[in-house]
Short mmCIF file of C-alpha atoms (C1' of nucleotides) in Angstrom, two decimals:
data_model
loop_
_atom_site.label_atom_id
_atom_site.label_comp_id
_atom_site.label_asym_id
_atom_site.label_seq_id
_atom_site.Cartn_x
_atom_site.Cartn_y
_atom_site.Cartn_z
CA MET E 1 87.50 -46.06 -7.99
CA GLU E 2 85.38 -47.49 -5.18
CA GLU E 3 81.99 -46.47 -4.58
CA ALA E 4 82.81 -44.70 -1.56
CA ALA E 5 85.13 -42.11 -2.99
CA ALA E 6 82.92 -41.60 -5.68
CA LEU E 7 80.20 -40.75 -3.36
CA LEU E 8 82.33 -38.41 -1.40
CA LYS E 9 83.49 -36.68 -4.80
CA GLN E 10 79.71 -36.49 -6.24
CA LYS E 11 79.03 -34.50 -2.87
CA GLY E 12 82.02 -31.94 -3.63
CA LEU E 13 83.65 -33.33 -0.53
CA LYS E 14 87.54 -34.09 -0.39
CA VAL E 15 88.40 -37.55 -0.48
CA THR E 16 90.70 -38.36 2.54
CA PRO E 17 91.75 -41.68 3.88
CA GLN E 18 89.83 -40.90 7.05
CA ARG E 19 86.56 -40.12 5.34
CA LEU E 20 86.93 -43.17 3.18
CA ALA E 21 87.57 -45.44 6.15
CA ILE E 22 84.65 -44.35 8.13
CA LEU E 23 82.13 -44.23 5.31
CA ASN E 24 83.50 -47.73 4.15
CA LEU E 25 83.12 -48.90 7.70
CA LEU E 26 79.65 -47.92 7.85
CA ARG E 27 78.74 -49.32 4.59
CA ASN E 28 80.33 -52.75 5.21
CA THR E 29 78.54 -53.13 8.74
CA LYS E 30 75.25 -54.04 9.96
CA GLU E 31 76.24 -52.91 13.49
CA HIS E 32 75.05 -49.45 13.81
CA PRO E 33 78.51 -48.51 15.73
CA THR E 34 78.70 -45.39 17.75
CA ALA E 35 81.45 -42.42 17.12
CA GLU E 36 83.57 -44.01 19.96
CA THR E 37 83.37 -47.71 18.51
CA ILE E 38 84.15 -46.30 14.94
CA TYR E 39 87.18 -44.63 16.54
CA LYS E 40 88.49 -47.70 18.14
CA LYS E 41 87.83 -50.01 15.13
CA LEU E 42 89.97 -47.62 12.77
CA ALA E 43 92.51 -46.92 15.62
CA SER E 44 94.91 -49.64 14.20
CA ASP E 45 94.81 -48.41 10.68
CA PHE E 46 94.88 -44.79 11.53
CA PRO E 47 97.03 -44.46 14.90
CA THR E 48 97.01 -40.64 14.42
CA MET E 49 93.21 -40.04 13.75
CA SER E 50 91.25 -38.09 16.57
CA LEU E 51 87.80 -38.70 17.74
CA ALA E 52 87.22 -35.19 16.74
CA THR E 53 87.78 -36.19 13.31
CA VAL E 54 85.39 -38.89 13.56
CA TYR E 55 82.65 -36.65 14.99
CA LYS E 56 83.40 -33.91 12.18
CA THR E 57 83.21 -36.46 9.43
CA LEU E 58 79.99 -38.23 10.85
CA GLU E 59 78.40 -34.61 10.96
CA ILE E 60 79.49 -34.01 7.36
CA LEU E 61 78.33 -37.58 5.94
CA LYS E 62 74.91 -37.04 7.82
CA ASN E 63 74.53 -33.64 6.35
CA MET E 64 75.20 -34.74 2.85
CA GLY E 65 72.70 -37.47 3.14
CA LEU E 66 75.17 -40.37 3.05
CA ILE E 67 74.53 -41.84 6.59
CA GLN E 68 71.91 -41.23 9.02
CA GLU E 69 72.19 -40.82 12.95
CA LEU E 70 70.06 -43.14 15.25
CA ASN E 71 69.14 -42.22 18.82
CA VAL E 72 68.36 -45.73 20.27
CA GLY E 73 67.94 -44.18 23.71
CA GLU E 74 71.38 -44.86 24.83
CA SER E 75 73.96 -42.12 26.00
CA SER E 76 75.39 -42.02 22.61
CA PHE E 77 74.27 -41.91 18.94
CA ARG E 78 74.78 -44.60 16.58
CA TYR E 79 75.12 -44.28 12.90
CA ASP E 80 73.74 -46.09 9.91
CA ALA E 81 74.90 -46.10 6.12
CA ASN E 82 71.10 -47.19 5.26
CA THR E 83 69.75 -43.50 4.91
CA ASN E 84 65.97 -44.77 4.56
CA SER E 85 64.24 -43.97 7.93
CA HIS E 86 63.50 -47.63 8.33
CA PRO E 87 62.52 -49.12 11.72
CA HIS E 88 64.93 -50.81 14.30
CA VAL E 89 64.76 -53.64 16.70
CA VAL E 90 67.04 -53.11 19.95
CA CYS E 91 67.90 -56.39 21.90
CA ILE E 92 67.68 -55.32 25.63
CA SER E 93 70.00 -57.98 26.68
CA CYS E 94 73.00 -57.94 24.09
CA GLY E 95 72.24 -54.36 22.92
CA LYS E 96 72.32 -55.34 19.20
CA VAL E 97 70.45 -53.05 17.01
CA GLU E 98 68.83 -54.67 13.98
CA ASP E 99 67.15 -52.91 10.96
CA LEU E 100 63.58 -53.89 10.13
CA ASP E 101 62.05 -53.69 6.76
CA GLU E 102 60.55 -50.23 5.59
CA SER E 103 57.45 -51.99 4.42
CA LEU E 104 56.43 -52.31 8.02
CA LEU E 105 55.94 -48.45 7.91
CA LYS E 106 53.11 -48.32 5.26
CA ASP E 107 50.28 -49.35 7.58
CA VAL E 108 51.16 -47.25 10.65
CA LEU E 109 51.79 -44.12 8.74
CA GLU E 110 48.46 -44.28 7.05
CA GLU E 111 46.83 -44.83 10.69
CA VAL E 112 48.77 -42.00 12.02
CA SER E 113 47.68 -39.85 9.17
CA GLN E 114 44.09 -40.55 9.87
CA TYR E 115 44.31 -39.83 13.52
CA THR E 116 46.20 -36.53 13.33
CA ASP E 117 46.06 -33.57 10.94
CA TYR E 118 49.86 -33.49 10.66
CA LYS E 119 51.67 -33.61 7.28
CA LEU E 120 53.95 -36.39 8.15
CA VAL E 121 57.61 -36.41 6.63
CA ASP E 122 59.65 -38.61 8.89
CA GLN E 123 59.49 -41.01 11.61
CA LYS E 124 61.55 -43.09 14.21
CA LEU E 125 60.25 -46.52 15.32
CA TYR E 126 62.46 -48.49 17.81
CA PHE E 127 61.26 -51.57 19.31
CA TYR E 128 62.77 -53.21 22.18
CA GLY E 129 63.00 -56.98 23.37
CA TYR E 130 64.92 -60.02 23.33
CA CYS E 131 66.75 -61.40 20.33
CA PRO E 132 66.38 -64.85 19.41
CA ILE E 133 69.72 -65.63 20.77
CA CYS E 134 68.92 -63.80 24.16
CA ARG E 135 65.38 -64.82 24.77
CA MET S 1 44.91 -35.74 50.41
CA GLU S 2 45.58 -35.00 46.77
CA GLU S 3 46.43 -37.91 44.40
CA ALA S 4 50.02 -37.08 43.70
CA ALA S 5 50.77 -37.09 47.57
CA ALA S 6 49.11 -40.37 47.85
CA LEU S 7 51.04 -42.05 44.81
CA LEU S 8 54.39 -40.92 46.47
CA LYS S 9 53.51 -42.13 49.85
CA GLN S 10 52.03 -45.23 48.36
CA LYS S 11 55.71 -45.91 46.88
CA GLY S 12 57.19 -45.30 49.92
CA LEU S 13 58.67 -42.00 49.25
CA LYS S 14 58.62 -38.88 51.40
CA VAL S 15 56.31 -36.20 50.33
CA THR S 16 57.99 -33.04 49.86
CA PRO S 17 56.66 -29.73 48.46
CA GLN S 18 59.13 -29.95 45.68
CA ARG S 19 58.39 -33.74 44.59
CA LEU S 20 54.57 -32.68 44.76
CA ALA S 21 55.02 -29.78 42.65
CA ILE S 22 57.01 -31.75 40.05
CA LEU S 23 54.69 -34.57 40.01
CA ASN S 24 51.58 -32.44 39.83
CA LEU S 25 53.03 -30.19 37.13
CA LEU S 26 53.61 -33.41 34.87
CA ARG S 27 50.40 -34.83 35.65
CA ASN S 28 48.42 -31.54 34.75
CA THR S 29 50.17 -30.70 31.53
CA LYS S 30 50.07 -32.00 27.96
CA GLU S 31 53.51 -30.33 27.12
CA HIS S 32 55.88 -33.04 27.83
CA PRO S 33 58.41 -30.60 29.42
CA THR S 34 62.21 -30.91 29.86
CA ALA S 35 64.01 -30.72 33.29
CA GLU S 36 64.79 -27.16 32.52
CA THR S 37 61.43 -26.15 31.60
CA ILE S 38 60.08 -27.63 34.78
CA TYR S 39 62.70 -25.93 36.76
CA LYS S 40 61.70 -22.73 35.17
CA LYS S 41 58.24 -23.20 35.69
CA LEU S 42 58.61 -23.91 39.38
CA ALA S 43 60.97 -21.35 40.02
CA SER S 44 58.52 -18.70 41.12
CA ASP S 45 56.83 -20.95 43.59
CA PHE S 46 60.17 -22.62 44.88
CA PRO S 47 62.84 -19.87 44.27
CA THR S 48 65.52 -22.01 46.18
CA MET S 49 64.88 -25.15 44.27
CA SER S 50 67.86 -26.38 42.20
CA LEU S 51 68.00 -28.00 38.81
CA ALA S 52 69.66 -30.85 40.64
CA THR S 53 66.70 -31.53 42.84
CA VAL S 54 64.59 -31.56 39.50
CA TYR S 55 66.73 -34.05 38.10
CA LYS S 56 66.95 -36.26 41.21
CA THR S 57 63.03 -36.03 41.71
CA LEU S 58 62.50 -36.97 37.87
CA GLU S 59 65.07 -40.03 38.31
CA ILE S 60 62.98 -41.21 41.27
CA LEU S 61 59.57 -40.68 39.81
CA LYS S 62 60.89 -42.36 36.66
CA ASN S 63 62.26 -45.45 38.64
CA MET S 64 59.13 -45.62 40.58
CA GLY S 65 57.13 -46.06 37.46
CA LEU S 66 55.21 -42.51 38.03
CA ILE S 67 56.35 -40.85 34.74
CA GLN S 68 58.51 -42.02 31.81
CA GLU S 69 61.30 -40.19 29.97
CA LEU S 70 61.03 -39.48 26.29
CA ASN S 71 63.81 -38.92 23.90
CA VAL S 72 62.34 -37.17 20.96
CA GLY S 73 65.79 -36.63 19.18
CA GLU S 74 66.67 -33.21 20.78
CA SER S 75 69.56 -32.54 22.90
CA SER S 76 67.49 -33.15 26.26
CA PHE S 77 64.93 -35.52 27.54
CA ARG S 78 61.28 -34.69 27.99
CA TYR S 79 59.04 -36.30 30.65
CA ASP S 80 55.63 -37.41 30.68
CA ALA S 81 53.26 -38.49 33.37
CA ASN S 82 51.54 -40.87 30.87
CA THR S 83 53.57 -43.93 31.79
CA ASN S 84 52.13 -46.20 28.84
CA SER S 85 54.54 -46.20 26.19
CA HIS S 86 52.43 -44.39 23.70
CA PRO S 87 53.46 -43.13 20.22
CA HIS S 88 54.07 -39.48 19.84
CA VAL S 89 53.80 -36.76 16.85
CA VAL S 90 56.57 -34.09 16.90
CA CYS S 91 55.68 -30.72 15.07
CA ILE S 92 59.09 -29.84 13.35
CA SER S 93 58.06 -26.43 13.09
CA CYS S 94 56.81 -25.35 16.56
CA GLY S 95 58.26 -28.31 18.48
CA LYS S 96 55.19 -29.23 20.08
CA VAL S 97 55.32 -32.88 21.20
CA GLU S 98 51.60 -34.59 21.19
CA ASP S 99 50.24 -37.90 22.43
CA LEU S 100 48.82 -40.43 19.95
CA ASP S 101 46.49 -43.18 20.95
CA GLU S 102 48.10 -46.41 22.08
CA SER S 103 45.61 -48.45 20.00
CA LEU S 104 47.84 -47.37 16.78
CA LEU S 105 50.49 -49.84 18.18
CA LYS S 106 48.36 -53.19 17.96
CA ASP S 107 48.98 -53.67 14.23
CA VAL S 108 52.52 -52.55 14.04
CA LEU S 109 53.43 -54.71 16.86
CA GLU S 110 51.75 -57.92 15.10
CA GLU S 111 53.69 -57.15 11.93
CA VAL S 112 57.01 -56.60 13.69
CA SER S 113 56.50 -59.87 15.82
CA GLN S 114 56.02 -61.66 12.54
CA TYR S 115 59.06 -60.10 11.04
CA THR S 116 61.38 -60.78 13.68
CA ASP S 117 61.89 -63.72 16.30
CA TYR S 118 62.23 -60.98 19.02
CA LYS S 119 60.01 -61.38 22.22
CA LEU S 120 59.04 -57.63 22.24
CA VAL S 121 58.70 -55.75 25.47
CA ASP S 122 58.41 -52.08 24.68
CA GLN S 123 58.69 -49.70 21.96
CA LYS S 124 59.16 -45.95 21.03
CA LEU S 125 57.49 -44.40 18.14
CA TYR S 126 57.85 -40.81 17.08
CA PHE S 127 56.45 -39.46 14.05
CA TYR S 128 57.69 -35.91 12.48
CA GLY S 129 55.75 -33.56 10.49
CA TYR S 130 53.78 -30.26 10.53
CA CYS S 131 51.02 -29.69 12.99
CA PRO S 132 47.67 -28.41 11.70
CA ILE S 133 48.71 -24.99 12.89
CA CYS S 134 52.08 -24.83 11.10
CA ARG S 135 51.35 -26.73 8.08
"C1'" DA J 1 98.95 -22.32 -4.01
"C1'" DT J 2 94.46 -22.34 -1.90
"C1'" DT J 3 91.03 -23.92 0.66
"C1'" DG J 4 89.43 -27.15 3.08
"C1'" DA J 5 90.60 -31.27 6.48
"C1'" DT J 6 92.97 -32.95 10.47
"C1'" DG J 7 94.34 -33.35 15.25
"C1'" DC J 8 95.03 -31.86 19.54
"C1'" DA J 9 93.23 -29.42 23.56
"C1'" DA J 10 90.11 -26.61 25.61
"C1'" DA J 11 85.04 -25.41 25.76
"C1'" DT J 12 80.19 -26.77 25.93
"C1'" DG J 13 75.73 -28.26 27.86
"C1'" DA J 14 72.93 -31.83 29.70
"C1'" DT J 15 72.97 -34.80 33.35
"C1'" DT J 16 75.10 -36.71 37.77
"C1'" DT J 17 77.24 -36.61 42.14
"C1'" DG J 18 79.43 -35.43 47.05
"C1'" DC J 19 78.54 -33.45 50.77
"C1'" DA J 20 76.83 -30.44 54.51
"C1'" DC J 21 72.54 -28.79 55.95
"C1'" DC J 22 67.46 -29.38 56.50
"C1'" DG J 23 62.75 -31.11 57.04
"C1'" DT J 24 59.66 -35.11 56.95
"C1'" DG J 25 57.81 -39.10 59.11
"C1'" DC N 1 65.81 -37.27 66.08
"C1'" DA N 2 67.02 -40.24 62.46
"C1'" DC N 3 67.26 -40.58 57.76
"C1'" DG N 4 66.26 -39.36 53.46
"C1'" DG N 5 65.86 -35.11 50.68
"C1'" DT N 6 67.53 -30.77 49.18
"C1'" DG N 7 70.73 -27.27 47.25
"C1'" DC N 8 75.05 -25.79 46.02
"C1'" DA N 9 79.13 -26.50 43.60
"C1'" DA N 10 82.15 -29.57 41.41
"C1'" DA N 11 82.46 -33.82 38.41
"C1'" DT N 12 81.18 -36.52 34.03
"C1'" DC N 13 80.69 -37.70 29.49
"C1'" DA N 14 79.35 -37.26 24.80
"C1'" DT N 15 79.83 -33.89 21.70
"C1'" DT N 16 81.59 -29.48 19.48
"C1'" DT N 17 84.96 -25.93 18.69
"C1'" DG N 18 89.26 -22.98 17.97
"C1'" DC N 19 93.18 -22.98 15.86
"C1'" DA N 20 97.49 -24.10 13.94
"C1'" DT N 21 99.27 -27.48 10.85
"C1'" DC N 22 98.93 -30.33 6.68
"C1'" DA N 23 97.30 -32.28 2.41
"C1'" DA N 24 93.88 -32.80 -1.51
"C1'" DT N 25 92.98 -30.25 -5.94
#
DNA sequence: ATTGATGCAAATGATTTGCACCGTG
DNA sequence: CACGGTGCAAATCATTTGCATCAAT
């Protein structure tokens, strides 16, 4: 059985074609698509699938820790199958969102810990600029 | 004339009591309020003011560079009269949002520049954890 | 067979917009 | 006194929810 199906079963979730398709789509792209984008991409394979199902599925996958939700500052969320809270760079010209290495966090987190008395548990770092193609 | 009025005039904006109140409120708080919060806080002084006016005013102040809009991951935006794009810490227990020093950015920005070929122009950094009171 | 999943349509909630009236410059 | 600003109500748009039907276990 494919990995995606195994992951769903592991979490006690019913394995449906829609869920497999959504999870696989996210696991095989670097594009950080929105719910709408996912819906459109799967429309040809699942003509009857509704946007509500996409949203419900994303909600479940998120709660199960199989995907994460990104808020890059747009009007809608993006989704990422990489569940580590890693930093992202956003191209303000073409809208592309790329992953950055988690190792970049180490130094900042230490600095922030020193400056505040907070017990830090998570972070969201977004960098904005022009990508190599657009600059 | 108070500074807020001067700022508005400088930008060629009409100085109205509502605008003054909103700008002053933001300039005198560390709380990063939402449009709704601002509306409620000013309700006693301006019983006839509508939420739409708050939104329209915030939009204008933002475009004029007098305030900035924060997206901490909640369902609504928060606003900040500090227009430098400085990092924030969010307490996940009490919901408080505090400013961090801009100097924390220097090292990360350099690292990110090295890792990517992007020409960086801005960034949004949010750290989440428990504040000294809540931890 | 049961129970949870799907899909449609209607509900929500933050934000935006249209427009008539009002106040600032 | 002209024009931008205000306030109300209606419109948007992403996301959520209710509910009847359907399919995975």
